[in-house]
Amino acid sequence: DAKTTQPNSMESNEEEPVHLPCNHSTISGTDYIHWYRQLPSQGPEYVIHGLTSNVNNRMASLAIAEDRKSSTLILHRATLRDAAVYYCILRGTSYGKLTFGQGTILTVHP
Amino acid sequence: GAGVSQSPSNKVTEKGKDVELRCDPISGHTALYWYRQRLGQGLEFLIYFQGNSAPDKSGLPSDRFSAERTGESVSTLTIQRTQQEDSAVYLCASSFPPGGADTQYFGPGTRLTVL
């Protein structure tokens, strides 16, 4: 799987938008971009994924650069419950495992 | 429906003992994964089962680690002759179907402490 690069940590205030960046300059044409998050003392949970177009769901939005070499996870209004480690992961179409990097630790201040 | 469940939630054992960790995937999920997460670290892939295909064992760190899966249901991860470096949270996930867009659903994990 191609490598991703994320900032080690980010901070936000409650009810403000948060933009979590991810660089993946070696992405291949068939790699999907997945985001998972891990709340304290819990297993990871799926957030969102996309291939080429921007995606929205009830949890977040995913903005994908036109050249697909980077993407941004957008939390529109951060809550204290969004404090977690966020992982950006690339996955090809034929392999099931997820390759987790160190992720971004998001701290949300009240 | 029910999510992925794992048991026990916590396990404390002495160095050299064998342990078995259990995972019950979401019903109907054909793919099952085991990961390990050491304190303060990211997740490491251990093993992957997909239907009746041969499992991908490429992530198992040593021959002390093994896993089995009965059909498309329960899986057991066994660690023989445990060492202190085996202390970690062991996470199980399941999904259907495999591929680039499938979503993995994780269990709460088993925290293993080897004294």
mmCIF file with all atom_site columns, C-alpha atoms in Angstrom:
data_model
loop_
_atom_site.group_PDB
_atom_site.id
_atom_site.type_symbol
_atom_site.label_atom_id
_atom_site.label_alt_id
_atom_site.label_comp_id
_atom_site.label_asym_id
_atom_site.label_entity_id
_atom_site.label_seq_id
_atom_site.pdbx_PDB_ins_code
_atom_site.Cartn_x
_atom_site.Cartn_y
_atom_site.Cartn_z
_atom_site.occupancy
_atom_site.B_iso_or_equiv
_atom_site.pdbx_formal_charge
_atom_site.auth_seq_id
_atom_site.auth_comp_id
_atom_site.auth_asym_id
_atom_site.auth_atom_id
_atom_site.pdbx_PDB_model_num
ATOM 1   C CA . ASP A 1 1   ? 0.000   0.000   0.000  1.00 0.00 ? 1   ASP A CA 1
ATOM 2   C CA . ALA A 1 2   ? 1.173   3.513   -0.776 1.00 0.00 ? 2   ALA A CA 1
ATOM 3   C CA . LYS A 1 3   ? 2.352   5.658   2.124  1.00 0.00 ? 3   LYS A CA 1
ATOM 4   C CA . THR A 1 4   ? 0.437   8.526   3.695  1.00 0.00 ? 4   THR A CA 1
ATOM 5   C CA . THR A 1 5   ? 1.778   11.468  5.690  1.00 0.00 ? 5   THR A CA 1
ATOM 6   C CA . GLN A 1 6   ? -0.264  13.208  8.373  1.00 0.00 ? 6   GLN A CA 1
ATOM 7   C CA . PRO A 1 7   ? 0.580   15.817  11.016 1.00 0.00 ? 7   PRO A CA 1
ATOM 8   C CA . ASN A 1 8   ? 1.245   14.268  14.407 1.00 0.00 ? 8   ASN A CA 1
ATOM 9   C CA . SER A 1 9   ? -1.313  16.435  16.166 1.00 0.00 ? 9   SER A CA 1
ATOM 10  C CA . MET A 1 10  ? -3.871  19.179  15.688 1.00 0.00 ? 10  MET A CA 1
ATOM 11  C CA . GLU A 1 11  ? -6.037  21.216  18.003 1.00 0.00 ? 11  GLU A CA 1
ATOM 12  C CA . SER A 1 12  ? -9.456  22.727  17.584 1.00 0.00 ? 12  SER A CA 1
ATOM 13  C CA . ASN A 1 13  ? -12.112 24.490  19.599 1.00 0.00 ? 13  ASN A CA 1
ATOM 14  C CA . GLU A 1 14  ? -15.530 23.017  20.081 1.00 0.00 ? 14  GLU A CA 1
ATOM 15  C CA . GLU A 1 15  ? -18.089 23.894  17.384 1.00 0.00 ? 15  GLU A CA 1
ATOM 16  C CA . GLU A 1 16  ? -15.399 25.085  14.985 1.00 0.00 ? 16  GLU A CA 1
ATOM 17  C CA . PRO A 1 17  ? -14.562 23.324  11.703 1.00 0.00 ? 17  PRO A CA 1
ATOM 18  C CA . VAL A 1 18  ? -11.511 21.097  11.576 1.00 0.00 ? 18  VAL A CA 1
ATOM 19  C CA . HIS A 1 19  ? -9.487  20.302  8.467  1.00 0.00 ? 19  HIS A CA 1
ATOM 20  C CA . LEU A 1 20  ? -7.246  17.258  8.824  1.00 0.00 ? 20  LEU A CA 1
ATOM 21  C CA . PRO A 1 21  ? -4.750  16.960  5.956  1.00 0.00 ? 21  PRO A CA 1
ATOM 22  C CA . CYS A 1 22  ? -3.219  13.845  4.450  1.00 0.00 ? 22  CYS A CA 1
ATOM 23  C CA . ASN A 1 23  ? -0.521  13.639  1.783  1.00 0.00 ? 23  ASN A CA 1
ATOM 24  C CA . HIS A 1 24  ? -0.273  10.575  -0.442 1.00 0.00 ? 24  HIS A CA 1
ATOM 25  C CA . SER A 1 25  ? 1.936   11.524  -3.358 1.00 0.00 ? 25  SER A CA 1
ATOM 26  C CA . THR A 1 26  ? 2.534   7.904   -4.465 1.00 0.00 ? 26  THR A CA 1
ATOM 27  C CA . ILE A 1 27  ? -1.151  6.992   -4.680 1.00 0.00 ? 27  ILE A CA 1
ATOM 28  C CA . SER A 1 28  ? -2.072  4.709   -7.562 1.00 0.00 ? 28  SER A CA 1
ATOM 29  C CA . GLY A 1 29  ? -5.078  5.119   -9.793 1.00 0.00 ? 29  GLY A CA 1
ATOM 30  C CA . THR A 1 30  ? -7.038  2.339   -8.074 1.00 0.00 ? 30  THR A CA 1
ATOM 31  C CA . ASP A 1 31  ? -6.281  3.270   -4.462 1.00 0.00 ? 31  ASP A CA 1
ATOM 32  C CA . TYR A 1 32  ? -9.226  4.322   -2.353 1.00 0.00 ? 32  TYR A CA 1
ATOM 33  C CA . ILE A 1 33  ? -8.657  6.916   0.366  1.00 0.00 ? 33  ILE A CA 1
ATOM 34  C CA . HIS A 1 34  ? -10.101 5.793   3.687  1.00 0.00 ? 34  HIS A CA 1
ATOM 35  C CA . TRP A 1 35  ? -10.344 7.600   6.992  1.00 0.00 ? 35  TRP A CA 1
ATOM 36  C CA . TYR A 1 36  ? -10.773 5.851   10.295 1.00 0.00 ? 36  TYR A CA 1
ATOM 37  C CA . ARG A 1 37  ? -10.687 7.283   13.771 1.00 0.00 ? 37  ARG A CA 1
ATOM 38  C CA . GLN A 1 38  ? -9.944  5.766   17.124 1.00 0.00 ? 38  GLN A CA 1
ATOM 39  C CA . LEU A 1 39  ? -11.538 7.198   20.218 1.00 0.00 ? 39  LEU A CA 1
ATOM 40  C CA . PRO A 1 40  ? -9.703  6.660   23.516 1.00 0.00 ? 40  PRO A CA 1
ATOM 41  C CA . SER A 1 41  ? -9.785  3.035   24.677 1.00 0.00 ? 41  SER A CA 1
ATOM 42  C CA . GLN A 1 42  ? -11.846 1.901   21.695 1.00 0.00 ? 42  GLN A CA 1
ATOM 43  C CA . GLY A 1 43  ? -11.251 0.087   18.430 1.00 0.00 ? 43  GLY A CA 1
ATOM 44  C CA . PRO A 1 44  ? -11.044 2.167   15.266 1.00 0.00 ? 44  PRO A CA 1
ATOM 45  C CA . GLU A 1 45  ? -14.230 3.200   13.511 1.00 0.00 ? 45  GLU A CA 1
ATOM 46  C CA . TYR A 1 46  ? -14.824 3.996   9.876  1.00 0.00 ? 46  TYR A CA 1
ATOM 47  C CA . VAL A 1 47  ? -15.345 7.660   9.046  1.00 0.00 ? 47  VAL A CA 1
ATOM 48  C CA . ILE A 1 48  ? -15.450 8.061   5.275  1.00 0.00 ? 48  ILE A CA 1
ATOM 49  C CA . HIS A 1 49  ? -13.797 6.972   2.057  1.00 0.00 ? 49  HIS A CA 1
ATOM 50  C CA . GLY A 1 50  ? -13.486 8.172   -1.522 1.00 0.00 ? 50  GLY A CA 1
ATOM 51  C CA . LEU A 1 51  ? -11.768 7.540   -4.823 1.00 0.00 ? 51  LEU A CA 1
ATOM 52  C CA . THR A 1 52  ? -11.778 10.722  -6.894 1.00 0.00 ? 52  THR A CA 1
ATOM 53  C CA . SER A 1 53  ? -14.767 12.898  -6.067 1.00 0.00 ? 53  SER A CA 1
ATOM 54  C CA . ASN A 1 54  ? -15.449 14.718  -2.832 1.00 0.00 ? 54  ASN A CA 1
ATOM 55  C CA . VAL A 1 55  ? -17.670 12.776  -0.459 1.00 0.00 ? 55  VAL A CA 1
ATOM 56  C CA . ASN A 1 56  ? -20.044 13.746  2.318  1.00 0.00 ? 56  ASN A CA 1
ATOM 57  C CA . ASN A 1 57  ? -21.690 11.670  5.016  1.00 0.00 ? 57  ASN A CA 1
ATOM 58  C CA . ARG A 1 58  ? -23.261 12.322  8.376  1.00 0.00 ? 58  ARG A CA 1
ATOM 59  C CA . MET A 1 59  ? -19.901 12.269  10.135 1.00 0.00 ? 59  MET A CA 1
ATOM 60  C CA . ALA A 1 60  ? -17.631 14.273  7.869  1.00 0.00 ? 60  ALA A CA 1
ATOM 61  C CA . SER A 1 61  ? -16.648 15.406  4.398  1.00 0.00 ? 61  SER A CA 1
ATOM 62  C CA . LEU A 1 62  ? -13.695 14.247  2.351  1.00 0.00 ? 62  LEU A CA 1
ATOM 63  C CA . ALA A 1 63  ? -12.095 16.668  -0.075 1.00 0.00 ? 63  ALA A CA 1
ATOM 64  C CA . ILE A 1 64  ? -9.756  15.034  -2.604 1.00 0.00 ? 64  ILE A CA 1
ATOM 65  C CA . ALA A 1 65  ? -7.262  17.072  -4.591 1.00 0.00 ? 65  ALA A CA 1
ATOM 66  C CA . GLU A 1 66  ? -7.636  16.957  -8.348 1.00 0.00 ? 66  GLU A CA 1
ATOM 67  C CA . ASP A 1 67  ? -4.300  15.136  -8.734 1.00 0.00 ? 67  ASP A CA 1
ATOM 68  C CA . ARG A 1 68  ? -5.256  12.842  -5.811 1.00 0.00 ? 68  ARG A CA 1
ATOM 69  C CA . LYS A 1 69  ? -1.900  13.409  -4.149 1.00 0.00 ? 69  LYS A CA 1
ATOM 70  C CA . SER A 1 70  ? -3.564  14.814  -1.059 1.00 0.00 ? 70  SER A CA 1
ATOM 71  C CA . SER A 1 71  ? -6.901  14.840  0.724  1.00 0.00 ? 71  SER A CA 1
ATOM 72  C CA . THR A 1 72  ? -8.537  16.600  3.641  1.00 0.00 ? 72  THR A CA 1
ATOM 73  C CA . LEU A 1 73  ? -10.986 15.252  6.168  1.00 0.00 ? 73  LEU A CA 1
ATOM 74  C CA . ILE A 1 74  ? -13.386 17.980  7.248  1.00 0.00 ? 74  ILE A CA 1
ATOM 75  C CA . LEU A 1 75  ? -15.319 17.905  10.490 1.00 0.00 ? 75  LEU A CA 1
ATOM 76  C CA . HIS A 1 76  ? -17.802 20.720  10.088 1.00 0.00 ? 76  HIS A CA 1
ATOM 77  C CA . ARG A 1 77  ? -18.400 21.407  13.776 1.00 0.00 ? 77  ARG A CA 1
ATOM 78  C CA . ALA A 1 78  ? -16.029 19.693  16.147 1.00 0.00 ? 78  ALA A CA 1
ATOM 79  C CA . THR A 1 79  ? -17.420 18.322  19.389 1.00 0.00 ? 79  THR A CA 1
ATOM 80  C CA . LEU A 1 80  ? -15.567 17.010  22.404 1.00 0.00 ? 80  LEU A CA 1
ATOM 81  C CA . ARG A 1 81  ? -16.523 13.526  21.259 1.00 0.00 ? 81  ARG A CA 1
ATOM 82  C CA . ASP A 1 82  ? -14.489 14.036  18.075 1.00 0.00 ? 82  ASP A CA 1
ATOM 83  C CA . ALA A 1 83  ? -11.257 13.997  20.061 1.00 0.00 ? 83  ALA A CA 1
ATOM 84  C CA . ALA A 1 84  ? -9.494  10.944  18.669 1.00 0.00 ? 84  ALA A CA 1
ATOM 85  C CA . VAL A 1 85  ? -6.631  9.696   16.530 1.00 0.00 ? 85  VAL A CA 1
ATOM 86  C CA . TYR A 1 86  ? -7.520  10.062  12.855 1.00 0.00 ? 86  TYR A CA 1
ATOM 87  C CA . TYR A 1 87  ? -5.944  7.701   10.352 1.00 0.00 ? 87  TYR A CA 1
ATOM 88  C CA . CYS A 1 88  ? -5.719  8.304   6.608  1.00 0.00 ? 88  CYS A CA 1
ATOM 89  C CA . ILE A 1 89  ? -5.263  4.984   4.793  1.00 0.00 ? 89  ILE A CA 1
ATOM 90  C CA . LEU A 1 90  ? -4.882  4.025   1.137  1.00 0.00 ? 90  LEU A CA 1
ATOM 91  C CA . ARG A 1 91  ? -6.289  0.720   -0.026 1.00 0.00 ? 91  ARG A CA 1
ATOM 92  C CA . GLY A 1 92  ? -6.018  -1.039  -3.346 1.00 0.00 ? 92  GLY A CA 1
ATOM 93  C CA . THR A 1 93  ? -8.895  -2.994  -4.764 1.00 0.00 ? 93  THR A CA 1
ATOM 94  C CA . SER A 1 94  ? -7.642  -6.493  -4.146 1.00 0.00 ? 94  SER A CA 1
ATOM 95  C CA . TYR A 1 95  ? -6.346  -6.610  -0.603 1.00 0.00 ? 95  TYR A CA 1
ATOM 96  C CA . GLY A 1 96  ? -8.294  -6.498  2.628  1.00 0.00 ? 96  GLY A CA 1
ATOM 97  C CA . LYS A 1 97  ? -5.879  -5.400  5.318  1.00 0.00 ? 97  LYS A CA 1
ATOM 98  C CA . LEU A 1 98  ? -5.621  -1.811  6.513  1.00 0.00 ? 98  LEU A CA 1
ATOM 99  C CA . THR A 1 99  ? -2.139  -0.365  6.957  1.00 0.00 ? 99  THR A CA 1
ATOM 100 C CA . PHE A 1 100 ? -2.262  2.125   9.799  1.00 0.00 ? 100 PHE A CA 1
ATOM 101 C CA . GLY A 1 101 ? 0.297   4.882   10.187 1.00 0.00 ? 101 GLY A CA 1
ATOM 102 C CA . GLN A 1 102 ? 0.669   6.990   13.313 1.00 0.00 ? 102 GLN A CA 1
ATOM 103 C CA . GLY A 1 103 ? -2.330  9.163   12.473 1.00 0.00 ? 103 GLY A CA 1
ATOM 104 C CA . THR A 1 104 ? -3.196  12.648  13.722 1.00 0.00 ? 104 THR A CA 1
ATOM 105 C CA . ILE A 1 105 ? -4.127  13.171  17.343 1.00 0.00 ? 105 ILE A CA 1
ATOM 106 C CA . LEU A 1 106 ? -7.002  15.658  17.384 1.00 0.00 ? 106 LEU A CA 1
ATOM 107 C CA . THR A 1 107 ? -7.573  17.586  20.593 1.00 0.00 ? 107 THR A CA 1
ATOM 108 C CA . VAL A 1 108 ? -10.833 19.513  20.920 1.00 0.00 ? 108 VAL A CA 1
ATOM 109 C CA . HIS A 1 109 ? -10.984 22.293  23.484 1.00 0.00 ? 109 HIS A CA 1
ATOM 110 C CA . PRO A 1 110 ? -14.276 23.284  25.120 1.00 0.00 ? 110 PRO A CA 1
ATOM 111 C CA . GLY B 2 1   ? -27.546 -5.929  14.563 1.00 0.00 ? 1   GLY B CA 1
ATOM 112 C CA . ALA B 2 2   ? -24.736 -6.840  16.940 1.00 0.00 ? 2   ALA B CA 1
ATOM 113 C CA . GLY B 2 3   ? -21.260 -5.590  16.236 1.00 0.00 ? 3   GLY B CA 1
ATOM 114 C CA . VAL B 2 4   ? -17.965 -7.432  16.447 1.00 0.00 ? 4   VAL B CA 1
ATOM 115 C CA . SER B 2 5   ? -17.439 -8.883  19.885 1.00 0.00 ? 5   SER B CA 1
ATOM 116 C CA . GLN B 2 6   ? -14.233 -10.050 21.505 1.00 0.00 ? 6   GLN B CA 1
ATOM 117 C CA . SER B 2 7   ? -13.460 -11.986 24.632 1.00 0.00 ? 7   SER B CA 1
ATOM 118 C CA . PRO B 2 8   ? -12.034 -11.693 27.122 1.00 0.00 ? 8   PRO B CA 1
ATOM 119 C CA . SER B 2 9   ? -11.882 -7.914  27.365 1.00 0.00 ? 9   SER B CA 1
ATOM 120 C CA . ASN B 2 10  ? -8.812  -8.167  29.573 1.00 0.00 ? 10  ASN B CA 1
ATOM 121 C CA . LYS B 2 11  ? -6.330  -10.970 30.054 1.00 0.00 ? 11  LYS B CA 1
ATOM 122 C CA . VAL B 2 12  ? -3.403  -11.044 32.428 1.00 0.00 ? 12  VAL B CA 1
ATOM 123 C CA . THR B 2 13  ? -1.028  -13.951 32.086 1.00 0.00 ? 13  THR B CA 1
ATOM 124 C CA . GLU B 2 14  ? 2.400   -15.003 33.159 1.00 0.00 ? 14  GLU B CA 1
ATOM 125 C CA . LYS B 2 15  ? 5.341   -15.165 30.805 1.00 0.00 ? 15  LYS B CA 1
ATOM 126 C CA . GLY B 2 16  ? 5.533   -18.557 29.133 1.00 0.00 ? 16  GLY B CA 1
ATOM 127 C CA . LYS B 2 17  ? 1.816   -19.353 29.334 1.00 0.00 ? 17  LYS B CA 1
ATOM 128 C CA . ASP B 2 18  ? -0.412  -19.842 26.297 1.00 0.00 ? 18  ASP B CA 1
ATOM 129 C CA . VAL B 2 19  ? -3.436  -17.598 25.695 1.00 0.00 ? 19  VAL B CA 1
ATOM 130 C CA . GLU B 2 20  ? -6.462  -17.779 23.420 1.00 0.00 ? 20  GLU B CA 1
ATOM 131 C CA . LEU B 2 21  ? -8.347  -14.713 22.279 1.00 0.00 ? 21  LEU B CA 1
ATOM 132 C CA . ARG B 2 22  ? -11.765 -14.975 20.665 1.00 0.00 ? 22  ARG B CA 1
ATOM 133 C CA . CYS B 2 23  ? -13.497 -12.899 18.029 1.00 0.00 ? 23  CYS B CA 1
ATOM 134 C CA . ASP B 2 24  ? -17.142 -13.092 16.945 1.00 0.00 ? 24  ASP B CA 1
ATOM 135 C CA . PRO B 2 25  ? -17.566 -11.174 13.682 1.00 0.00 ? 25  PRO B CA 1
ATOM 136 C CA . ILE B 2 26  ? -20.708 -9.538  12.395 1.00 0.00 ? 26  ILE B CA 1
ATOM 137 C CA . SER B 2 27  ? -23.020 -12.173 10.984 1.00 0.00 ? 27  SER B CA 1
ATOM 138 C CA . GLY B 2 28  ? -22.598 -12.558 7.241  1.00 0.00 ? 28  GLY B CA 1
ATOM 139 C CA . HIS B 2 29  ? -19.196 -10.907 7.087  1.00 0.00 ? 29  HIS B CA 1
ATOM 140 C CA . THR B 2 30  ? -16.884 -13.089 5.060  1.00 0.00 ? 30  THR B CA 1
ATOM 141 C CA . ALA B 2 31  ? -13.643 -11.311 5.894  1.00 0.00 ? 31  ALA B CA 1
ATOM 142 C CA . LEU B 2 32  ? -12.048 -11.270 9.337  1.00 0.00 ? 32  LEU B CA 1
ATOM 143 C CA . TYR B 2 33  ? -8.853  -9.528  10.439 1.00 0.00 ? 33  TYR B CA 1
ATOM 144 C CA . TRP B 2 34  ? -6.661  -9.515  13.516 1.00 0.00 ? 34  TRP B CA 1
ATOM 145 C CA . TYR B 2 35  ? -4.542  -6.513  14.433 1.00 0.00 ? 35  TYR B CA 1
ATOM 146 C CA . ARG B 2 36  ? -2.293  -5.706  17.373 1.00 0.00 ? 36  ARG B CA 1
ATOM 147 C CA . GLN B 2 37  ? -1.810  -2.315  18.982 1.00 0.00 ? 37  GLN B CA 1
ATOM 148 C CA . ARG B 2 38  ? 1.007   -1.780  21.412 1.00 0.00 ? 38  ARG B CA 1
ATOM 149 C CA . LEU B 2 39  ? 0.723   1.084   23.898 1.00 0.00 ? 39  LEU B CA 1
ATOM 150 C CA . GLY B 2 40  ? 0.936   4.437   22.137 1.00 0.00 ? 40  GLY B CA 1
ATOM 151 C CA . GLN B 2 41  ? 1.417   2.844   18.726 1.00 0.00 ? 41  GLN B CA 1
ATOM 152 C CA . GLY B 2 42  ? -0.636  2.401   15.578 1.00 0.00 ? 42  GLY B CA 1
ATOM 153 C CA . LEU B 2 43  ? -2.288  -0.862  14.608 1.00 0.00 ? 43  LEU B CA 1
ATOM 154 C CA . GLU B 2 44  ? -0.223  -3.701  13.156 1.00 0.00 ? 44  GLU B CA 1
ATOM 155 C CA . PHE B 2 45  ? -1.873  -6.211  10.841 1.00 0.00 ? 45  PHE B CA 1
ATOM 156 C CA . LEU B 2 46  ? -1.534  -9.825  11.966 1.00 0.00 ? 46  LEU B CA 1
ATOM 157 C CA . ILE B 2 47  ? -3.707  -12.134 9.872  1.00 0.00 ? 47  ILE B CA 1
ATOM 158 C CA . TYR B 2 48  ? -6.634  -12.025 7.439  1.00 0.00 ? 48  TYR B CA 1
ATOM 159 C CA . PHE B 2 49  ? -9.285  -14.642 6.650  1.00 0.00 ? 49  PHE B CA 1
ATOM 160 C CA . GLN B 2 50  ? -11.511 -14.409 3.593  1.00 0.00 ? 50  GLN B CA 1
ATOM 161 C CA . GLY B 2 51  ? -14.133 -17.089 3.147  1.00 0.00 ? 51  GLY B CA 1
ATOM 162 C CA . ASN B 2 52  ? -12.615 -20.459 2.349  1.00 0.00 ? 52  ASN B CA 1
ATOM 163 C CA . SER B 2 53  ? -9.401  -19.025 0.931  1.00 0.00 ? 53  SER B CA 1
ATOM 164 C CA . ALA B 2 54  ? -6.060  -19.680 2.577  1.00 0.00 ? 54  ALA B CA 1
ATOM 165 C CA . PRO B 2 55  ? -5.500  -17.022 5.253  1.00 0.00 ? 55  PRO B CA 1
ATOM 166 C CA . ASP B 2 56  ? -2.949  -14.271 4.780  1.00 0.00 ? 56  ASP B CA 1
ATOM 167 C CA . LYS B 2 57  ? -0.571  -14.839 7.679  1.00 0.00 ? 57  LYS B CA 1
ATOM 168 C CA . SER B 2 58  ? 2.045   -12.355 6.530  1.00 0.00 ? 58  SER B CA 1
ATOM 169 C CA . GLY B 2 59  ? 1.684   -10.145 9.613  1.00 0.00 ? 59  GLY B CA 1
ATOM 170 C CA . LEU B 2 60  ? 2.180   -12.805 12.282 1.00 0.00 ? 60  LEU B CA 1
ATOM 171 C CA . PRO B 2 61  ? 5.354   -11.794 14.170 1.00 0.00 ? 61  PRO B CA 1
ATOM 172 C CA . SER B 2 62  ? 6.550   -15.291 15.049 1.00 0.00 ? 62  SER B CA 1
ATOM 173 C CA . ASP B 2 63  ? 5.548   -18.939 14.960 1.00 0.00 ? 63  ASP B CA 1
ATOM 174 C CA . ARG B 2 64  ? 4.222   -18.546 18.498 1.00 0.00 ? 64  ARG B CA 1
ATOM 175 C CA . PHE B 2 65  ? 1.227   -16.814 16.966 1.00 0.00 ? 65  PHE B CA 1
ATOM 176 C CA . SER B 2 66  ? -1.506  -18.713 15.156 1.00 0.00 ? 66  SER B CA 1
ATOM 177 C CA . ALA B 2 67  ? -5.148  -18.183 14.334 1.00 0.00 ? 67  ALA B CA 1
ATOM 178 C CA . GLU B 2 68  ? -8.061  -20.262 13.182 1.00 0.00 ? 68  GLU B CA 1
ATOM 179 C CA . ARG B 2 69  ? -11.465 -19.473 11.853 1.00 0.00 ? 69  ARG B CA 1
ATOM 180 C CA . THR B 2 70  ? -14.448 -21.805 11.722 1.00 0.00 ? 70  THR B CA 1
ATOM 181 C CA . GLY B 2 71  ? -16.171 -21.239 8.409  1.00 0.00 ? 71  GLY B CA 1
ATOM 182 C CA . GLU B 2 72  ? -17.324 -17.647 8.300  1.00 0.00 ? 72  GLU B CA 1
ATOM 183 C CA . SER B 2 73  ? -17.845 -17.293 12.026 1.00 0.00 ? 73  SER B CA 1
ATOM 184 C CA . VAL B 2 74  ? -15.741 -17.314 15.149 1.00 0.00 ? 74  VAL B CA 1
ATOM 185 C CA . SER B 2 75  ? -11.993 -16.872 15.079 1.00 0.00 ? 75  SER B CA 1
ATOM 186 C CA . THR B 2 76  ? -9.435  -17.671 17.747 1.00 0.00 ? 76  THR B CA 1
ATOM 187 C CA . LEU B 2 77  ? -5.993  -16.098 18.000 1.00 0.00 ? 77  LEU B CA 1
ATOM 188 C CA . THR B 2 78  ? -3.558  -18.218 20.003 1.00 0.00 ? 78  THR B CA 1
ATOM 189 C CA . ILE B 2 79  ? -0.271  -17.005 21.406 1.00 0.00 ? 79  ILE B CA 1
ATOM 190 C CA . GLN B 2 80  ? 1.997   -19.728 22.743 1.00 0.00 ? 80  GLN B CA 1
ATOM 191 C CA . ARG B 2 81  ? 4.722   -19.218 25.331 1.00 0.00 ? 81  ARG B CA 1
ATOM 192 C CA . THR B 2 82  ? 3.784   -15.567 25.804 1.00 0.00 ? 82  THR B CA 1
ATOM 193 C CA . GLN B 2 83  ? 6.509   -12.973 26.182 1.00 0.00 ? 83  GLN B CA 1
ATOM 194 C CA . GLN B 2 84  ? 6.331   -9.529  27.744 1.00 0.00 ? 84  GLN B CA 1
ATOM 195 C CA . GLU B 2 85  ? 6.588   -7.909  24.314 1.00 0.00 ? 85  GLU B CA 1
ATOM 196 C CA . ASP B 2 86  ? 3.278   -9.591  23.422 1.00 0.00 ? 86  ASP B CA 1
ATOM 197 C CA . SER B 2 87  ? 1.517   -7.198  25.795 1.00 0.00 ? 87  SER B CA 1
ATOM 198 C CA . ALA B 2 88  ? -0.851  -5.158  23.651 1.00 0.00 ? 88  ALA B CA 1
ATOM 199 C CA . VAL B 2 89  ? -4.471  -4.686  22.687 1.00 0.00 ? 89  VAL B CA 1
ATOM 200 C CA . TYR B 2 90  ? -5.532  -7.286  20.146 1.00 0.00 ? 90  TYR B CA 1
ATOM 201 C CA . LEU B 2 91  ? -8.250  -6.036  17.831 1.00 0.00 ? 91  LEU B CA 1
ATOM 202 C CA . CYS B 2 92  ? -10.482 -8.007  15.529 1.00 0.00 ? 92  CYS B CA 1
ATOM 203 C CA . ALA B 2 93  ? -12.390 -6.586  12.581 1.00 0.00 ? 93  ALA B CA 1
ATOM 204 C CA . SER B 2 94  ? -14.775 -7.995  10.015 1.00 0.00 ? 94  SER B CA 1
ATOM 205 C CA . SER B 2 95  ? -16.059 -6.811  6.667  1.00 0.00 ? 95  SER B CA 1
ATOM 206 C CA . PHE B 2 96  ? -18.118 -7.784  3.635  1.00 0.00 ? 96  PHE B CA 1
ATOM 207 C CA . PRO B 2 97  ? -17.022 -7.927  0.901  1.00 0.00 ? 97  PRO B CA 1
ATOM 208 C CA . PRO B 2 98  ? -13.269 -7.504  0.591  1.00 0.00 ? 98  PRO B CA 1
ATOM 209 C CA . GLY B 2 99  ? -11.833 -4.907  -1.690 1.00 0.00 ? 99  GLY B CA 1
ATOM 210 C CA . GLY B 2 100 ? -10.879 -1.287  -1.831 1.00 0.00 ? 100 GLY B CA 1
ATOM 211 C CA . ALA B 2 101 ? -14.175 0.181   -0.759 1.00 0.00 ? 101 ALA B CA 1
ATOM 212 C CA . ASP B 2 102 ? -15.238 -2.205  1.982  1.00 0.00 ? 102 ASP B CA 1
ATOM 213 C CA . THR B 2 103 ? -15.574 -0.963  5.528  1.00 0.00 ? 103 THR B CA 1
ATOM 214 C CA . GLN B 2 104 ? -13.985 -2.791  8.423  1.00 0.00 ? 104 GLN B CA 1
ATOM 215 C CA . TYR B 2 105 ? -15.900 -2.948  11.676 1.00 0.00 ? 105 TYR B CA 1
ATOM 216 C CA . PHE B 2 106 ? -13.729 -3.301  14.735 1.00 0.00 ? 106 PHE B CA 1
ATOM 217 C CA . GLY B 2 107 ? -14.402 -4.965  18.028 1.00 0.00 ? 107 GLY B CA 1
ATOM 218 C CA . PRO B 2 108 ? -13.491 -3.393  21.367 1.00 0.00 ? 108 PRO B CA 1
ATOM 219 C CA . GLY B 2 109 ? -10.292 -5.405  21.624 1.00 0.00 ? 109 GLY B CA 1
ATOM 220 C CA . THR B 2 110 ? -8.689  -7.686  24.180 1.00 0.00 ? 110 THR B CA 1
ATOM 221 C CA . ARG B 2 111 ? -6.064  -6.093  26.370 1.00 0.00 ? 111 ARG B CA 1
ATOM 222 C CA . LEU B 2 112 ? -3.334  -8.647  27.004 1.00 0.00 ? 112 LEU B CA 1
ATOM 223 C CA . THR B 2 113 ? -0.830  -8.099  29.773 1.00 0.00 ? 113 THR B CA 1
ATOM 224 C CA . VAL B 2 114 ? 2.070   -10.511 30.122 1.00 0.00 ? 114 VAL B CA 1
ATOM 225 C CA . LEU B 2 115 ? 3.787   -10.311 33.486 1.00 0.00 ? 115 LEU B CA 1
#
